[in-house]
Coordinates of C-alpha atoms in Angstrom, one line a residue:
M205 CA -26.5 -14.9 6.6
N206 CA -23.1 -15.6 5.1
R207 CA -21.6 -12.9 2.9
S208 CA -19.6 -13.7 -0.2
L209 CA -16.3 -12.1 -1.2
A210 CA -18.0 -10.1 -3.9
D211 CA -19.9 -8.2 -1.1
L212 CA -16.7 -7.3 0.8
G213 CA -15.3 -3.8 1.0
S214 CA -11.6 -2.9 0.6
A215 CA -11.1 -2.6 4.4
R216 CA -12.2 -6.2 5.1
R217 CA -10.1 -7.5 2.1
A218 CA -7.1 -5.6 3.5
L219 CA -7.6 -7.2 7.0
L220 CA -7.7 -10.7 5.6
F221 CA -4.7 -10.1 3.4
A222 CA -2.9 -8.6 6.4
L223 CA -3.7 -11.9 8.4
V224 CA -2.3 -13.9 5.6
I225 CA 1.0 -11.9 5.5
T226 CA 1.3 -12.2 9.3
A227 CA 0.8 -16.0 9.1
G228 CA 3.7 -16.1 6.7
V229 CA 5.9 -14.2 9.2
L230 CA 4.9 -16.6 12.0
N231 CA 5.7 -19.5 9.8
L232 CA 9.3 -18.4 9.2
V233 CA 9.9 -17.1 12.8
D234 CA 8.8 -20.5 14.2
R235 CA 11.3 -22.4 12.1
Q236 CA 14.1 -20.0 12.8
I237 CA 14.1 -20.2 16.6
I238 CA 16.3 -23.2 16.6
A239 CA 18.8 -21.6 14.2
V240 CA 19.0 -18.2 16.0
L241 CA 19.3 -20.0 19.4
K242 CA 21.6 -22.7 18.3
P243 CA 24.6 -21.8 20.4
Q244 CA 22.5 -21.8 23.6
I245 CA 20.5 -24.9 22.7
A246 CA 23.6 -26.8 21.6
A247 CA 25.5 -26.0 24.8
D248 CA 22.5 -27.0 26.9
L249 CA 22.0 -30.4 25.1
N250 CA 25.5 -31.2 24.0
W251 CA 24.7 -31.1 20.2
S252 CA 27.5 -31.4 17.7
D253 CA 27.4 -29.8 14.2
D254 CA 26.4 -33.1 12.7
D255 CA 23.6 -33.4 15.3
Y256 CA 22.2 -29.9 14.3
G257 CA 22.7 -30.8 10.6
T258 CA 20.6 -33.9 11.2
L259 CA 17.9 -32.0 12.8
A260 CA 17.8 -29.5 10.0
A261 CA 17.6 -32.3 7.5
W262 CA 14.7 -34.0 9.4
F263 CA 12.8 -30.7 9.4
Q264 CA 13.2 -30.4 5.6
A265 CA 12.2 -34.0 5.2
G266 CA 9.1 -33.3 7.1
A267 CA 8.3 -30.3 5.0
A268 CA 9.0 -32.1 1.8
G269 CA 6.7 -35.0 2.8
G270 CA 4.1 -32.4 3.9
F271 CA 4.0 -30.7 0.4
L272 CA 2.8 -34.0 -1.0
V273 CA -0.4 -33.8 0.9
T274 CA -1.0 -30.2 2.1
G275 CA -2.1 -28.9 -1.2
W276 CA -4.9 -31.5 -1.3
I277 CA -5.7 -30.7 2.4
A278 CA -5.9 -27.0 1.6
D279 CA -8.2 -27.6 -1.4
R280 CA -10.4 -30.0 0.7
L281 CA -10.8 -27.7 3.7
G282 CA -11.1 -24.4 1.7
V283 CA -9.6 -21.1 2.5
K284 CA -11.7 -20.4 5.5
W285 CA -10.7 -23.5 7.5
A286 CA -7.2 -24.3 6.0
N287 CA -5.8 -21.1 7.4
P288 CA -6.6 -21.7 11.1
V289 CA -6.0 -25.4 11.0
G290 CA -2.6 -24.9 9.4
V291 CA -1.4 -22.2 11.7
A292 CA -2.7 -23.9 14.8
A293 CA -1.1 -27.2 13.8
W294 CA 2.4 -25.8 13.4
S295 CA 1.9 -23.6 16.5
V296 CA 1.3 -26.7 18.6
A297 CA 4.4 -28.3 17.0
A298 CA 6.5 -25.2 17.9
L299 CA 5.2 -25.2 21.4
L300 CA 6.1 -28.8 21.9
H301 CA 9.8 -27.9 21.3
G302 CA 9.8 -26.4 24.7
W303 CA 9.4 -29.9 26.2
A304 CA 11.7 -31.9 24.0
R305 CA 15.0 -33.0 25.8
T306 CA 16.4 -35.9 23.8
T307 CA 17.6 -35.9 20.2
V308 CA 14.8 -38.4 19.3
E309 CA 12.2 -36.0 20.8
F310 CA 13.7 -33.1 18.9
V311 CA 13.6 -35.1 15.7
L312 CA 9.9 -35.8 16.2
V313 CA 9.0 -32.3 16.9
R314 CA 11.1 -30.9 14.0
V315 CA 9.5 -33.4 11.5
T316 CA 6.1 -32.4 12.8
L317 CA 6.9 -28.7 12.5
G318 CA 8.2 -29.1 9.0
A319 CA 5.2 -31.1 7.8
T320 CA 2.5 -28.7 9.4
E321 CA 4.4 -25.6 8.2
A322 CA 4.0 -27.0 4.6
M323 CA 0.5 -25.9 4.9
G324 CA 1.6 -22.3 4.6
T325 CA 2.5 -22.2 0.9
P326 CA -0.6 -23.7 -0.7
T327 CA -3.0 -22.1 1.7
A328 CA -1.4 -18.6 1.3
T329 CA -1.5 -18.9 -2.5
K330 CA -5.2 -20.0 -2.4
T331 CA -6.1 -17.2 0.1
V332 CA -4.4 -14.3 -1.9
A333 CA -6.2 -15.5 -5.0
A334 CA -9.5 -15.6 -3.2
V335 CA -9.2 -12.3 -1.3
L336 CA -7.6 -10.0 -3.9
P337 CA -9.2 -9.1 -7.2
P338 CA -7.3 -10.2 -10.4
A339 CA -5.6 -6.9 -10.9
W340 CA -4.0 -7.0 -7.6
R341 CA -2.9 -10.7 -7.3
S342 CA 0.6 -10.3 -8.7
A343 CA 1.3 -7.4 -6.4
G344 CA -0.2 -9.6 -3.5
F345 CA 2.1 -12.5 -4.3
G346 CA 5.1 -10.2 -4.4
V347 CA 4.2 -8.8 -1.0
S348 CA 3.5 -12.3 0.4
N349 CA 7.0 -13.4 -0.8
A350 CA 8.6 -10.3 0.7
A351 CA 6.9 -11.1 4.0
S352 CA 8.8 -14.3 4.4
S353 CA 11.9 -12.2 4.4
L354 CA 10.3 -9.9 6.9
G355 CA 10.0 -13.0 9.2
A356 CA 13.7 -13.6 8.7
I357 CA 14.5 -10.0 9.7
L358 CA 12.3 -10.1 12.7
A359 CA 13.5 -13.5 13.9
P360 CA 17.1 -12.5 14.9
L361 CA 15.8 -9.4 16.5
A362 CA 12.9 -10.8 18.5
I363 CA 14.0 -14.3 19.3
P364 CA 17.2 -13.4 21.3
A365 CA 15.2 -10.8 23.3
A366 CA 12.6 -13.4 24.0
A367 CA 15.2 -15.9 25.0
L368 CA 16.7 -13.6 27.6
L369 CA 13.3 -13.1 29.2
L370 CA 11.8 -16.6 28.8
G371 CA 14.8 -18.9 28.1
W372 CA 15.0 -20.9 24.9
R373 CA 12.2 -23.4 26.0
G374 CA 9.9 -20.5 26.9
T375 CA 10.6 -18.9 23.5
F376 CA 9.3 -21.9 21.7
A377 CA 6.2 -22.0 23.9
A378 CA 5.5 -18.3 23.4
A379 CA 5.7 -18.7 19.6
G380 CA 3.1 -21.5 19.8
V381 CA 0.7 -19.4 21.9
I382 CA 1.0 -16.5 19.5
G383 CA 0.1 -18.7 16.6
L384 CA -2.9 -20.1 18.4
G385 CA -4.0 -16.6 19.0
W386 CA -3.7 -15.9 15.3
A387 CA -6.0 -18.9 14.5
L388 CA -8.6 -17.4 16.8
A389 CA -8.2 -14.0 15.2
W390 CA -8.8 -15.5 11.7
L391 CA -11.9 -17.3 12.8
V392 CA -13.3 -14.0 14.2
A393 CA -12.3 -12.0 11.1
T394 CA -14.0 -14.5 8.8
R395 CA -17.1 -15.1 10.8
G396 CA -20.2 -15.0 8.7
L397 CA -18.1 -14.9 5.5
R398 CA -18.2 -17.3 2.6
L399 CA -14.8 -17.5 0.9
D400 CA -15.7 -18.5 -2.6
S401 CA -13.3 -19.9 -5.2
P402 CA -11.7 -17.0 -7.1
V403 CA -12.5 -16.3 -10.7
A404 CA -9.6 -16.7 -13.1
A405 CA -8.3 -13.5 -14.6
P406 CA -8.6 -13.3 -18.4
G407 CA -5.5 -14.6 -20.1
A408 CA -4.0 -15.7 -16.8
S409 CA -3.1 -19.2 -17.9
A410 CA -1.1 -20.9 -20.7
P411 CA -2.6 -23.2 -23.3
V412 CA -4.0 -26.4 -21.8
D413 CA -1.7 -28.8 -23.7
Y414 CA -0.2 -30.2 -20.5
G415 CA -0.5 -33.8 -19.6
P416 CA 0.1 -35.6 -16.2
I417 CA 2.5 -33.2 -14.4
L418 CA 5.3 -35.8 -13.8
R419 CA 5.5 -36.5 -17.5
E420 CA 5.9 -33.0 -18.5
R421 CA 9.3 -31.4 -19.1
R422 CA 8.0 -28.1 -17.8
T423 CA 7.4 -29.7 -14.4
W424 CA 10.9 -31.1 -14.2
A425 CA 12.4 -27.8 -15.4
V426 CA 10.7 -26.1 -12.4
A427 CA 11.5 -28.9 -10.0
G428 CA 15.2 -29.0 -10.9
A429 CA 15.6 -25.2 -10.7
K430 CA 13.8 -25.2 -7.2
L431 CA 16.0 -28.0 -5.9
L432 CA 19.2 -26.2 -6.9
S433 CA 18.2 -22.7 -5.8
D434 CA 16.3 -23.5 -2.7
A435 CA 19.3 -25.6 -1.4
T436 CA 21.2 -22.3 -1.1
W437 CA 18.2 -20.5 0.5
W438 CA 17.9 -23.3 3.2
L439 CA 21.7 -23.4 3.7
L440 CA 21.7 -19.7 4.5
L441 CA 18.5 -19.8 6.5
F442 CA 19.7 -22.5 8.9
W443 CA 23.5 -21.9 8.9
L444 CA 23.9 -18.1 8.6
P445 CA 23.8 -17.5 12.4
D446 CA 26.4 -20.2 12.8
F447 CA 28.5 -18.6 10.1
F448 CA 28.5 -15.3 11.9
H449 CA 29.2 -17.0 15.1
R450 CA 32.2 -18.9 13.7
R451 CA 33.6 -16.0 11.6
F452 CA 33.1 -13.0 13.9
G453 CA 32.4 -14.6 17.4
L454 CA 28.8 -13.3 17.5
S455 CA 26.1 -15.0 19.4
G456 CA 22.7 -14.2 21.1
V457 CA 21.6 -10.6 20.8
E458 CA 24.8 -9.7 18.8
L459 CA 23.4 -11.7 15.9
G460 CA 20.4 -9.6 15.6
V461 CA 21.7 -6.7 13.5
P462 CA 23.8 -8.7 11.0
L463 CA 21.0 -11.2 10.4
A464 CA 18.3 -8.5 10.1
L465 CA 20.4 -6.7 7.5
A466 CA 21.2 -9.8 5.5
Y467 CA 17.5 -10.9 5.5
G468 CA 16.5 -7.3 4.7
G469 CA 18.4 -7.9 1.4
A470 CA 16.0 -10.8 0.8
A471 CA 13.0 -8.6 1.2
L472 CA 14.4 -5.9 -1.2
G473 CA 15.3 -8.7 -3.7
S474 CA 11.8 -9.9 -3.7
L475 CA 10.2 -6.5 -4.3
I476 CA 12.8 -5.3 -6.8
G477 CA 12.8 -8.6 -8.8
G478 CA 9.1 -8.5 -9.0
G479 CA 8.9 -4.9 -9.7
I480 CA 11.4 -4.9 -12.5
A481 CA 9.8 -7.8 -14.2
T482 CA 6.3 -6.2 -13.9
R483 CA 7.6 -2.9 -15.4
L484 CA 9.4 -4.7 -18.3
L485 CA 6.3 -6.7 -19.2
A486 CA 4.2 -3.5 -19.1
L487 CA 6.7 -2.0 -21.6
G488 CA 5.8 -4.9 -24.0
H489 CA 8.8 -7.1 -23.5
R490 CA 8.2 -10.9 -23.9
A491 CA 7.7 -12.9 -20.8
W492 CA 10.5 -15.4 -21.3
A493 CA 13.0 -12.7 -22.2
V494 CA 12.0 -10.9 -18.9
R495 CA 12.2 -14.0 -16.8
R496 CA 15.5 -15.2 -18.2
G497 CA 17.1 -11.7 -17.9
V498 CA 16.0 -11.1 -14.3
M499 CA 16.9 -14.6 -13.2
L500 CA 20.4 -14.2 -14.8
A501 CA 20.9 -10.9 -13.0
A502 CA 19.8 -12.6 -9.7
A503 CA 22.1 -15.5 -10.2
L504 CA 25.0 -13.1 -10.7
C505 CA 24.1 -11.4 -7.4
V506 CA 24.7 -14.7 -5.6
L507 CA 27.9 -15.6 -7.4
P508 CA 30.3 -13.6 -5.2
V509 CA 29.0 -15.0 -1.9
P510 CA 32.2 -17.1 -1.3
L511 CA 34.1 -13.9 -0.8
A512 CA 32.5 -13.6 2.6
L513 CA 35.2 -16.0 3.7
A514 CA 37.9 -13.9 2.2
T515 CA 37.1 -10.7 4.0
S516 CA 37.8 -9.8 7.6
S517 CA 35.4 -6.9 7.3
Y518 CA 32.3 -7.6 9.2
P519 CA 30.1 -5.1 7.1
A520 CA 31.5 -6.5 3.9
A521 CA 30.4 -10.1 4.9
V522 CA 27.0 -8.9 5.9
A523 CA 26.7 -7.0 2.5
L524 CA 27.7 -10.1 0.5
M525 CA 25.1 -12.3 2.4
A526 CA 22.4 -9.6 1.9
L527 CA 23.2 -9.5 -1.8
A528 CA 23.1 -13.3 -2.1
L529 CA 19.7 -13.4 -0.3
A530 CA 18.3 -10.6 -2.5
G531 CA 19.4 -12.5 -5.5
H532 CA 17.6 -15.7 -4.3
Q533 CA 14.3 -13.8 -3.7
A534 CA 14.4 -12.1 -7.1
F535 CA 15.1 -15.5 -8.7
S536 CA 12.4 -17.2 -6.7
T537 CA 9.8 -14.6 -7.5
N538 CA 10.4 -14.9 -11.2
L539 CA 10.6 -18.7 -11.1
F540 CA 7.1 -18.8 -9.5
A541 CA 5.9 -16.3 -12.1
L542 CA 7.4 -18.4 -14.8
I543 CA 5.1 -21.4 -13.7
A544 CA 2.1 -19.1 -14.5
D545 CA 3.6 -18.4 -17.9
I546 CA 4.0 -21.9 -19.1
V547 CA 1.5 -24.0 -17.0
P548 CA -2.3 -24.0 -17.5
Q549 CA -4.2 -22.5 -14.6
Q550 CA -5.9 -25.7 -13.5
K551 CA -2.5 -27.3 -12.9
V552 CA -0.5 -24.3 -11.4
G553 CA -1.2 -25.4 -7.9
R554 CA 0.1 -28.9 -8.4
V555 CA 3.2 -27.8 -10.3
T556 CA 3.9 -25.2 -7.6
A557 CA 3.5 -27.8 -4.8
F558 CA 5.8 -30.3 -6.6
G559 CA 8.4 -27.5 -7.1
S560 CA 8.2 -26.7 -3.4
F561 CA 8.6 -30.3 -2.6
S562 CA 11.7 -30.5 -4.8
G563 CA 13.1 -27.3 -3.1
N564 CA 12.7 -28.9 0.3
V565 CA 14.4 -32.1 -0.9
G566 CA 17.3 -29.8 -1.8
G567 CA 17.1 -28.4 1.7
V568 CA 17.3 -31.9 3.2
V569 CA 20.4 -32.7 1.3
I570 CA 22.2 -29.4 1.9
S571 CA 21.4 -29.4 5.6
K572 CA 22.9 -32.8 6.1
V573 CA 25.8 -32.2 3.9
A574 CA 26.6 -28.9 5.7
G575 CA 26.6 -30.7 9.1
V576 CA 29.0 -33.4 7.7
V577 CA 31.3 -30.8 5.9
L578 CA 31.6 -28.7 9.0
A579 CA 32.1 -31.6 11.4
A580 CA 34.9 -32.8 9.1
G581 CA 36.6 -29.5 9.6
L582 CA 36.3 -28.3 6.0
G583 CA 34.7 -25.0 6.8
Y584 CA 32.2 -23.1 4.8
L585 CA 34.1 -22.8 1.6
P586 CA 32.8 -25.9 -0.2
L587 CA 29.3 -24.9 0.9
L588 CA 29.5 -21.3 -0.3
L589 CA 31.2 -22.3 -3.6
F590 CA 28.1 -24.5 -4.3
A591 CA 25.8 -21.6 -3.3
G592 CA 27.5 -19.1 -5.7
M593 CA 27.0 -21.5 -8.7
S594 CA 23.6 -22.9 -7.8
Y595 CA 21.4 -20.2 -9.4
L596 CA 23.4 -20.2 -12.8
L597 CA 23.1 -24.0 -12.8
A598 CA 19.3 -23.7 -12.1
L599 CA 18.8 -21.1 -14.9
G600 CA 20.9 -23.4 -17.2
W601 CA 18.7 -26.3 -16.4
I602 CA 15.6 -24.4 -17.4
V603 CA 17.1 -23.2 -20.6
L604 CA 18.3 -26.7 -21.4
L605 CA 14.9 -28.3 -20.9
L606 CA 12.6 -25.6 -22.1
G607 CA 14.4 -22.8 -24.1
A608 CA 12.4 -23.3 -27.3
A609 CA 9.1 -23.8 -25.6
L610 CA 9.5 -20.8 -23.3
R611 CA 10.2 -18.5 -26.3
T612 CA 7.0 -19.7 -27.8
A613 CA 4.9 -19.4 -24.6
S614 CA 6.2 -15.8 -24.0
A615 CA 4.7 -14.6 -27.1
T616 CA 1.2 -15.2 -25.8
S617 CA 1.5 -15.1 -22.0
R618 CA 2.2 -12.6 -19.3
A619 CA 2.8 -13.1 -15.6

């Protein structure tokens, strides 16, 4: 006899939530293998910077295209089946990297990985909402966001060690096998369980005066902000190992500590940005004032990132990158919360998915631009100058489109 979520104890809920968090970590680790092991793979396959930039762009293109359909797939399959199907699909794609030899083969597996990993965001969102009671969902989303940063921390520590033992091809294969094991664990954990659709928390959504999402200024405000801000996130995610390699001559295991510290800043930014916003809202401050203030502070944290090129101090460069990544996650956490402030509940998923699609478009563009800029010998300065300004531009875009509407919505909504 199937049991509903209402019958579950806290231990079973905690187990399912932990599995969701683990899936998020696997999602990021799988995509980061190619970035962390770039020097070895590039040397083995004779890749240029432009070749690597092209592969990164194709991955983002696959993810962007995936976001156009994975939300529908997750809704269609439901939480119980969307999780194992999604994780198994991207694990097989990761595993196939170990057999790719030509550039065309790598393009195919990178597009496949990007498209299948796009299952992660809508599925995790649906699962957290289903597994956790309303009072805990905000905290759950904050922890889920921080888990992505945990994956970025673990990747530079675990991947080089795995490559020393298994080689870069074996590392891809091992990641795929671990993901398939996760899918099996989820099926065992949810056996006999009926994962019902969650009940909305009282007052969780904005008024319903929201037409087709592509005709709404609110949708385009979110999409533009995601395009600008996520471009920097993807730039640093794919190119930070290469930056430390070029700037300080680090490679392989040597990259583990600086990358872990830098991405540790991202985890702290997610928790601090979400925590501060939650505290200010609890004190009675209006939602729009809180979102705007936290996002402005986050944008200012990213502003000095070009100084990483001006310092010869290795710890200073790591600190600047950690501060920038912390700023991104604080900004991103509040941007997603802003969606809940201004979008009715029944359309939050679609607007979130379209925002994620737009962010991946930004990743496609910046990945290819980075490869071209570096291949032309221009170095990282143009890229980091853009990164430093991107969050202020994103916040300015939101204010330009929705300033008056947000002030009105903040009077009645809380994230």
